[in-house]
Amino acid sequence: MRISWITQSSAPSVVEYGTSAGAYTETATGTSSSYRYLVYKSGQIHHVVIGPLDPNTAYYYRCSSDSTRQFSLKTPPAHLPIKFTVVGVSGWTNSTLQHIAQSNYDMLLLPGDLAYADFVQPLWDSFGRLVEPLASQRPWMVTQGNHEVEKMPIIHSTPFTAYNARWRMPFEESGSTSNLYYSFDVAGVHIIMLGSYTDFDPDSDQFKWLQGDLGNIDRGKTPWIVALIHAPWYNTNTDHQGEPESDLMKQHMEVLLYKARVDIVFAGHVHAYERFTRVYNGQADNCGPIHITIGDGGNREGLAKRYMDPIAGISVFREASFGHGQLEVVNATDAVWTWHRNDDDVSVVSDTVWLRSLSSNPACKS
């Protein structure tokens, strides 16, 4: 597990941890850095990897820069079942955060758009303070969205400066050369985080990395495959139609996910919820992934309330409400997906579907 935090001045990058409150039997040391963005200078951003850790175990830890504060986390299980919370587009309503806190999840997956800083760097700090009570307790695995790019011609030409400095994901461990795309195994699930806002054509590093990553998956070890992107490949909402990050990425990469029998593709970007049937190349296909747009965590831009009519035959549920989703992978063959809307700040299960893994379908052997 990587512990990340920020101090306003130089401090040791050290985490003390153990399995009993107040008893820190282990110590790990990491690195720190800072970045500049125009006139803004960040604090010291610390990253420390602790472990190896036992699965499904509570650990207590403190950062040496502030030994008065104790945190706790729970590691994910080594084997199924496992429960994911999935939420995207994070202007984050308080009710969404409260409902996530109550869901007893093992890991959070976020398909891009975190702080909505949009060049205003102090908003990255306030976002960190907002999510700290939850993000300090469970692994939060994220990928980037368009609001993380923060590239300005001439005056700041490097994209993803704040995102890469603050939200460091385990990309090296999966053979990736970029923090913008990576993969990992947890319990019996292989998770692939893809970058909608970096190169994805067949000559790109990301495309070649994805080919290799998919080719190395052992479905005996991870019978489920889940992918996350930001810009959805399937979308009947009137917002974000015709964008290259959706259309061209789908054109180049959809066949790779289809041939590998990826089970589910989560996306964000569109500020609403939509679930598609299993689909490939624009048509219903029992061996294709289910596409789910979950870009409704809450944001200052509001909901995307207009949909195209008639409903495409592959779109089976859509609703413009804030909320979050939960994916509970029960065993090697079965999982249940539920979408919880939070209209009027009350969490209501609005969409539920049971899924069968493609690895258990003889007709879909890849």
PDB file of N, CA and C in Angstrom, residues 90-162:
ATOM      1  N   SER A  90     -15.657  14.022  -9.880  1.00  0.00           N
ATOM      2  CA  SER A  90     -15.633  14.217  -8.446  1.00  0.00           C
ATOM      3  C   SER A  90     -15.672  15.666  -8.004  1.00  0.00           C
ATOM      4  N   GLY A  91     -16.744  16.351  -8.274  1.00  0.00           N
ATOM      5  CA  GLY A  91     -17.009  17.566  -7.541  1.00  0.00           C
ATOM      6  C   GLY A  91     -17.563  17.160  -6.186  1.00  0.00           C
ATOM      7  N   TRP A  92     -17.884  15.892  -6.060  1.00  0.00           N
ATOM      8  CA  TRP A  92     -18.221  15.190  -4.822  1.00  0.00           C
ATOM      9  C   TRP A  92     -19.244  15.906  -3.949  1.00  0.00           C
ATOM     10  N   THR A  93     -20.473  15.483  -4.061  1.00  0.00           N
ATOM     11  CA  THR A  93     -21.462  15.924  -3.096  1.00  0.00           C
ATOM     12  C   THR A  93     -21.168  15.248  -1.764  1.00  0.00           C
ATOM     13  N   ASN A  94     -21.456  15.938  -0.682  1.00  0.00           N
ATOM     14  CA  ASN A  94     -21.226  15.354   0.638  1.00  0.00           C
ATOM     15  C   ASN A  94     -22.034  14.084   0.824  1.00  0.00           C
ATOM     16  N   SER A  95     -23.234  14.052   0.247  1.00  0.00           N
ATOM     17  CA  SER A  95     -24.062  12.860   0.411  1.00  0.00           C
ATOM     18  C   SER A  95     -23.435  11.654  -0.266  1.00  0.00           C
ATOM     19  N   THR A  96     -22.795  11.845  -1.437  1.00  0.00           N
ATOM     20  CA  THR A  96     -22.111  10.730  -2.092  1.00  0.00           C
ATOM     21  C   THR A  96     -21.000  10.189  -1.203  1.00  0.00           C
ATOM     22  N   LEU A  97     -20.200  11.078  -0.618  1.00  0.00           N
ATOM     23  CA  LEU A  97     -19.122  10.640   0.271  1.00  0.00           C
ATOM     24  C   LEU A  97     -19.677   9.909   1.489  1.00  0.00           C
ATOM     25  N   GLN A  98     -20.763  10.404   2.048  1.00  0.00           N
ATOM     26  CA  GLN A  98     -21.356   9.754   3.209  1.00  0.00           C
ATOM     27  C   GLN A  98     -21.875   8.359   2.862  1.00  0.00           C
ATOM     28  N   HIS A  99     -22.474   8.234   1.694  1.00  0.00           N
ATOM     29  CA  HIS A  99     -23.002   6.928   1.293  1.00  0.00           C
ATOM     30  C   HIS A  99     -21.873   5.941   0.997  1.00  0.00           C
ATOM     31  N   ILE A 100     -20.777   6.435   0.418  1.00  0.00           N
ATOM     32  CA  ILE A 100     -19.623   5.574   0.198  1.00  0.00           C
ATOM     33  C   ILE A 100     -19.071   5.079   1.531  1.00  0.00           C
ATOM     34  N   ALA A 101     -18.987   5.985   2.515  1.00  0.00           N
ATOM     35  CA  ALA A 101     -18.448   5.629   3.826  1.00  0.00           C
ATOM     36  C   ALA A 101     -19.253   4.520   4.484  1.00  0.00           C
ATOM     37  N   GLN A 102     -20.529   4.474   4.197  1.00  0.00           N
ATOM     38  CA  GLN A 102     -21.409   3.495   4.832  1.00  0.00           C
ATOM     39  C   GLN A 102     -21.470   2.164   4.095  1.00  0.00           C
ATOM     40  N   SER A 103     -20.766   2.056   2.959  1.00  0.00           N
ATOM     41  CA  SER A 103     -20.967   0.892   2.091  1.00  0.00           C
ATOM     42  C   SER A 103     -20.046  -0.279   2.398  1.00  0.00           C
ATOM     43  N   ASN A 104     -19.085  -0.121   3.310  1.00  0.00           N
ATOM     44  CA  ASN A 104     -18.207  -1.226   3.718  1.00  0.00           C
ATOM     45  C   ASN A 104     -17.514  -1.868   2.515  1.00  0.00           C
ATOM     46  N   TYR A 105     -16.877  -1.032   1.708  1.00  0.00           N
ATOM     47  CA  TYR A 105     -16.227  -1.515   0.496  1.00  0.00           C
ATOM     48  C   TYR A 105     -14.774  -1.892   0.782  1.00  0.00           C
ATOM     49  N   ASP A 106     -14.185  -2.642  -0.142  1.00  0.00           N
ATOM     50  CA  ASP A 106     -12.783  -3.041  -0.016  1.00  0.00           C
ATOM     51  C   ASP A 106     -11.841  -2.128  -0.791  1.00  0.00           C
ATOM     52  N   MET A 107     -12.321  -1.548  -1.898  1.00  0.00           N
ATOM     53  CA  MET A 107     -11.474  -0.728  -2.752  1.00  0.00           C
ATOM     54  C   MET A 107     -12.356   0.223  -3.546  1.00  0.00           C
ATOM     55  N   LEU A 108     -11.851   1.451  -3.772  1.00  0.00           N
ATOM     56  CA  LEU A 108     -12.578   2.411  -4.594  1.00  0.00           C
ATOM     57  C   LEU A 108     -11.886   2.566  -5.939  1.00  0.00           C
ATOM     58  N   LEU A 109     -12.685   2.561  -7.011  1.00  0.00           N
ATOM     59  CA  LEU A 109     -12.195   2.754  -8.371  1.00  0.00           C
ATOM     60  C   LEU A 109     -12.780   4.060  -8.910  1.00  0.00           C
ATOM     61  N   LEU A 110     -11.916   4.906  -9.471  1.00  0.00           N
ATOM     62  CA  LEU A 110     -12.360   6.224  -9.920  1.00  0.00           C
ATOM     63  C   LEU A 110     -11.881   6.471 -11.351  1.00  0.00           C
ATOM     64  N   PRO A 111     -12.818   6.543 -12.325  1.00  0.00           N
ATOM     65  CA  PRO A 111     -12.428   6.708 -13.729  1.00  0.00           C
ATOM     66  C   PRO A 111     -12.224   8.161 -14.151  1.00  0.00           C
ATOM     67  N   GLY A 112     -11.458   8.913 -13.374  1.00  0.00           N
ATOM     68  CA  GLY A 112     -11.030  10.238 -13.798  1.00  0.00           C
ATOM     69  C   GLY A 112     -11.883  11.394 -13.323  1.00  0.00           C
ATOM     70  N   ASP A 113     -11.313  12.592 -13.381  1.00  0.00           N
ATOM     71  CA  ASP A 113     -11.870  13.850 -12.880  1.00  0.00           C
ATOM     72  C   ASP A 113     -11.948  13.801 -11.361  1.00  0.00           C
ATOM     73  N   LEU A 114     -10.866  14.211 -10.728  1.00  0.00           N
ATOM     74  CA  LEU A 114     -10.762  14.128  -9.270  1.00  0.00           C
ATOM     75  C   LEU A 114     -11.136  15.461  -8.626  1.00  0.00           C
ATOM     76  N   ALA A 115     -10.207  16.384  -8.606  1.00  0.00           N
ATOM     77  CA  ALA A 115     -10.380  17.603  -7.820  1.00  0.00           C
ATOM     78  C   ALA A 115     -11.146  18.701  -8.550  1.00  0.00           C
ATOM     79  N   TYR A 116     -11.268  18.569  -9.892  1.00  0.00           N
ATOM     80  CA  TYR A 116     -11.847  19.671 -10.670  1.00  0.00           C
ATOM     81  C   TYR A 116     -11.095  20.966 -10.408  1.00  0.00           C
ATOM     82  N   ALA A 117      -9.785  20.864 -10.232  1.00  0.00           N
ATOM     83  CA  ALA A 117      -8.989  22.061  -9.955  1.00  0.00           C
ATOM     84  C   ALA A 117      -8.966  22.991 -11.163  1.00  0.00           C
ATOM     85  N   ASP A 118      -8.818  22.422 -12.359  1.00  0.00           N
ATOM     86  CA  ASP A 118      -8.821  23.232 -13.575  1.00  0.00           C
ATOM     87  C   ASP A 118      -7.903  24.444 -13.463  1.00  0.00           C
ATOM     88  N   PHE A 119      -6.639  24.170 -13.191  1.00  0.00           N
ATOM     89  CA  PHE A 119      -5.564  25.169 -13.123  1.00  0.00           C
ATOM     90  C   PHE A 119      -5.459  25.870 -11.769  1.00  0.00           C
ATOM     91  N   VAL A 120      -6.501  25.830 -10.940  1.00  0.00           N
ATOM     92  CA  VAL A 120      -6.473  26.503  -9.635  1.00  0.00           C
ATOM     93  C   VAL A 120      -5.901  25.510  -8.626  1.00  0.00           C
ATOM     94  N   GLN A 121      -4.586  25.529  -8.455  1.00  0.00           N
ATOM     95  CA  GLN A 121      -3.884  24.473  -7.734  1.00  0.00           C
ATOM     96  C   GLN A 121      -4.302  24.303  -6.267  1.00  0.00           C
ATOM     97  N   PRO A 122      -4.644  25.358  -5.513  1.00  0.00           N
ATOM     98  CA  PRO A 122      -5.086  25.119  -4.130  1.00  0.00           C
ATOM     99  C   PRO A 122      -6.299  24.199  -4.021  1.00  0.00           C
ATOM    100  N   LEU A 123      -7.072  24.054  -5.102  1.00  0.00           N
ATOM    101  CA  LEU A 123      -8.222  23.149  -5.059  1.00  0.00           C
ATOM    102  C   LEU A 123      -7.786  21.687  -4.964  1.00  0.00           C
ATOM    103  N   TRP A 124      -6.578  21.378  -5.434  1.00  0.00           N
ATOM    104  CA  TRP A 124      -6.055  20.026  -5.218  1.00  0.00           C
ATOM    105  C   TRP A 124      -5.876  19.762  -3.721  1.00  0.00           C
ATOM    106  N   ASP A 125      -5.435  20.784  -2.984  1.00  0.00           N
ATOM    107  CA  ASP A 125      -5.246  20.623  -1.543  1.00  0.00           C
ATOM    108  C   ASP A 125      -6.578  20.461  -0.823  1.00  0.00           C
ATOM    109  N   SER A 126      -7.567  21.267  -1.194  1.00  0.00           N
ATOM    110  CA  SER A 126      -8.866  21.159  -0.531  1.00  0.00           C
ATOM    111  C   SER A 126      -9.550  19.845  -0.875  1.00  0.00           C
ATOM    112  N   PHE A 127      -9.336  19.356  -2.095  1.00  0.00           N
ATOM    113  CA  PHE A 127      -9.885  18.043  -2.447  1.00  0.00           C
ATOM    114  C   PHE A 127      -9.250  16.950  -1.593  1.00  0.00           C
ATOM    115  N   GLY A 128      -7.941  17.042  -1.388  1.00  0.00           N
ATOM    116  CA  GLY A 128      -7.270  16.066  -0.540  1.00  0.00           C
ATOM    117  C   GLY A 128      -7.826  16.048   0.870  1.00  0.00           C
ATOM    118  N   ARG A 129      -8.085  17.239   1.409  1.00  0.00           N
ATOM    119  CA  ARG A 129      -8.664  17.293   2.757  1.00  0.00           C
ATOM    120  C   ARG A 129     -10.073  16.731   2.776  1.00  0.00           C
ATOM    121  N   LEU A 130     -10.823  16.950   1.687  1.00  0.00           N
ATOM    122  CA  LEU A 130     -12.207  16.463   1.622  1.00  0.00           C
ATOM    123  C   LEU A 130     -12.273  14.946   1.650  1.00  0.00           C
ATOM    124  N   VAL A 131     -11.404  14.279   0.872  1.00  0.00           N
ATOM    125  CA  VAL A 131     -11.501  12.826   0.748  1.00  0.00           C
ATOM    126  C   VAL A 131     -10.627  12.076   1.750  1.00  0.00           C
ATOM    127  N   GLU A 132      -9.776  12.784   2.494  1.00  0.00           N
ATOM    128  CA  GLU A 132      -8.863  12.112   3.422  1.00  0.00           C
ATOM    129  C   GLU A 132      -9.547  11.130   4.373  1.00  0.00           C
ATOM    130  N   PRO A 133     -10.696  11.459   4.969  1.00  0.00           N
ATOM    131  CA  PRO A 133     -11.306  10.499   5.898  1.00  0.00           C
ATOM    132  C   PRO A 133     -11.594   9.139   5.276  1.00  0.00           C
ATOM    133  N   LEU A 134     -11.886   9.110   3.967  1.00  0.00           N
ATOM    134  CA  LEU A 134     -12.150   7.832   3.297  1.00  0.00           C
ATOM    135  C   LEU A 134     -10.894   7.281   2.624  1.00  0.00           C
ATOM    136  N   ALA A 135     -10.148   8.153   1.935  1.00  0.00           N
ATOM    137  CA  ALA A 135      -8.987   7.690   1.173  1.00  0.00           C
ATOM    138  C   ALA A 135      -7.852   7.216   2.066  1.00  0.00           C
ATOM    139  N   SER A 136      -7.878   7.568   3.341  1.00  0.00           N
ATOM    140  CA  SER A 136      -6.851   7.084   4.266  1.00  0.00           C
ATOM    141  C   SER A 136      -7.175   5.693   4.802  1.00  0.00           C
ATOM    142  N   GLN A 137      -8.393   5.198   4.538  1.00  0.00           N
ATOM    143  CA  GLN A 137      -8.843   3.941   5.127  1.00  0.00           C
ATOM    144  C   GLN A 137      -8.884   2.768   4.156  1.00  0.00           C
ATOM    145  N   ARG A 138      -9.004   3.062   2.857  1.00  0.00           N
ATOM    146  CA  ARG A 138      -9.107   2.016   1.846  1.00  0.00           C
ATOM    147  C   ARG A 138      -8.264   2.409   0.641  1.00  0.00           C
ATOM    148  N   PRO A 139      -7.816   1.429  -0.134  1.00  0.00           N
ATOM    149  CA  PRO A 139      -7.109   1.790  -1.371  1.00  0.00           C
ATOM    150  C   PRO A 139      -8.041   2.484  -2.349  1.00  0.00           C
ATOM    151  N   TRP A 140      -7.597   3.625  -2.839  1.00  0.00           N
ATOM    152  CA  TRP A 140      -8.296   4.361  -3.894  1.00  0.00           C
ATOM    153  C   TRP A 140      -7.444   4.272  -5.149  1.00  0.00           C
ATOM    154  N   MET A 141      -7.970   3.633  -6.180  1.00  0.00           N
ATOM    155  CA  MET A 141      -7.247   3.436  -7.430  1.00  0.00           C
ATOM    156  C   MET A 141      -7.927   4.304  -8.494  1.00  0.00           C
ATOM    157  N   VAL A 142      -7.148   5.183  -9.127  1.00  0.00           N
ATOM    158  CA  VAL A 142      -7.733   6.193  -9.998  1.00  0.00           C
ATOM    159  C   VAL A 142      -7.046   6.205 -11.355  1.00  0.00           C
ATOM    160  N   THR A 143      -7.748   6.755 -12.332  1.00  0.00           N
ATOM    161  CA  THR A 143      -7.136   7.132 -13.591  1.00  0.00           C
ATOM    162  C   THR A 143      -7.511   8.570 -13.877  1.00  0.00           C
ATOM    163  N   GLN A 144      -6.936   9.146 -14.918  1.00  0.00           N
ATOM    164  CA  GLN A 144      -7.106  10.573 -15.155  1.00  0.00           C
ATOM    165  C   GLN A 144      -8.280  10.874 -16.070  1.00  0.00           C
ATOM    166  N   GLY A 145      -8.791  12.114 -15.924  1.00  0.00           N
ATOM    167  CA  GLY A 145      -9.811  12.636 -16.818  1.00  0.00           C
ATOM    168  C   GLY A 145      -9.343  13.936 -17.445  1.00  0.00           C
ATOM    169  N   ASN A 146     -10.214  14.579 -18.199  1.00  0.00           N
ATOM    170  CA  ASN A 146      -9.828  15.814 -18.882  1.00  0.00           C
ATOM    171  C   ASN A 146      -9.516  16.949 -17.908  1.00  0.00           C
ATOM    172  N   HIS A 147     -10.112  16.926 -16.724  1.00  0.00           N
ATOM    173  CA  HIS A 147      -9.857  18.003 -15.763  1.00  0.00           C
ATOM    174  C   HIS A 147      -8.502  17.864 -15.072  1.00  0.00           C
ATOM    175  N   GLU A 148      -7.810  16.757 -15.310  1.00  0.00           N
ATOM    176  CA  GLU A 148      -6.463  16.590 -14.757  1.00  0.00           C
ATOM    177  C   GLU A 148      -5.368  17.058 -15.725  1.00  0.00           C
ATOM    178  N   VAL A 149      -5.715  17.343 -16.978  1.00  0.00           N
ATOM    179  CA  VAL A 149      -4.695  17.660 -17.969  1.00  0.00           C
ATOM    180  C   VAL A 149      -3.947  18.947 -17.591  1.00  0.00           C
ATOM    181  N   GLU A 150      -4.678  20.021 -17.371  1.00  0.00           N
ATOM    182  CA  GLU A 150      -4.125  21.298 -16.886  1.00  0.00           C
ATOM    183  C   GLU A 150      -2.918  21.777 -17.695  1.00  0.00           C
ATOM    184  N   LYS A 151      -3.014  21.650 -18.991  1.00  0.00           N
ATOM    185  CA  LYS A 151      -1.951  22.094 -19.893  1.00  0.00           C
ATOM    186  C   LYS A 151      -2.313  23.447 -20.482  1.00  0.00           C
ATOM    187  N   MET A 152      -1.377  24.374 -20.439  1.00  0.00           N
ATOM    188  CA  MET A 152      -1.593  25.709 -20.989  1.00  0.00           C
ATOM    189  C   MET A 152      -0.488  26.007 -21.996  1.00  0.00           C
ATOM    190  N   PRO A 153      -0.851  26.305 -23.243  1.00  0.00           N
ATOM    191  CA  PRO A 153       0.177  26.558 -24.263  1.00  0.00           C
ATOM    192  C   PRO A 153       1.168  27.630 -23.814  1.00  0.00           C
ATOM    193  N   ILE A 154       2.399  27.350 -24.043  1.00  0.00           N
ATOM    194  CA  ILE A 154       3.541  28.246 -23.796  1.00  0.00           C
ATOM    195  C   ILE A 154       3.828  28.394 -22.306  1.00  0.00           C
ATOM    196  N   ILE A 155       2.834  28.791 -21.481  1.00  0.00           N
ATOM    197  CA  ILE A 155       3.138  29.133 -20.093  1.00  0.00           C
ATOM    198  C   ILE A 155       3.208  27.908 -19.179  1.00  0.00           C
ATOM    199  N   HIS A 156       2.527  26.812 -19.526  1.00  0.00           N
ATOM    200  CA  HIS A 156       2.712  25.549 -18.795  1.00  0.00           C
ATOM    201  C   HIS A 156       2.363  24.416 -19.751  1.00  0.00           C
ATOM    202  N   SER A 157       3.358  23.950 -20.472  1.00  0.00           N
ATOM    203  CA  SER A 157       3.137  23.008 -21.574  1.00  0.00           C
ATOM    204  C   SER A 157       3.143  21.552 -21.152  1.00  0.00           C
ATOM    205  N   THR A 158       3.475  21.266 -19.883  1.00  0.00           N
ATOM    206  CA  THR A 158       3.517  19.877 -19.412  1.00  0.00           C
ATOM    207  C   THR A 158       2.155  19.478 -18.838  1.00  0.00           C
ATOM    208  N   PRO A 159       1.494  18.458 -19.404  1.00  0.00           N
ATOM    209  CA  PRO A 159       0.194  18.050 -18.866  1.00  0.00           C
ATOM    210  C   PRO A 159       0.336  17.190 -17.611  1.00  0.00           C
ATOM    211  N   PHE A 160      -0.714  17.121 -16.838  1.00  0.00           N
ATOM    212  CA  PHE A 160      -0.841  16.218 -15.685  1.00  0.00           C
ATOM    213  C   PHE A 160       0.201  16.477 -14.598  1.00  0.00           C
ATOM    214  N   THR A 161       0.672  17.706 -14.468  1.00  0.00           N
ATOM    215  CA  THR A 161       1.712  18.002 -13.484  1.00  0.00           C
ATOM    216  C   THR A 161       1.245  17.687 -12.070  1.00  0.00           C
ATOM    217  N   ALA A 162       0.109  18.230 -11.677  1.00  0.00           N
ATOM    218  CA  ALA A 162      -0.396  18.019 -10.316  1.00  0.00           C
ATOM    219  C   ALA A 162      -0.837  16.574 -10.112  1.00  0.00           C
TER     220      ALA A 162
END
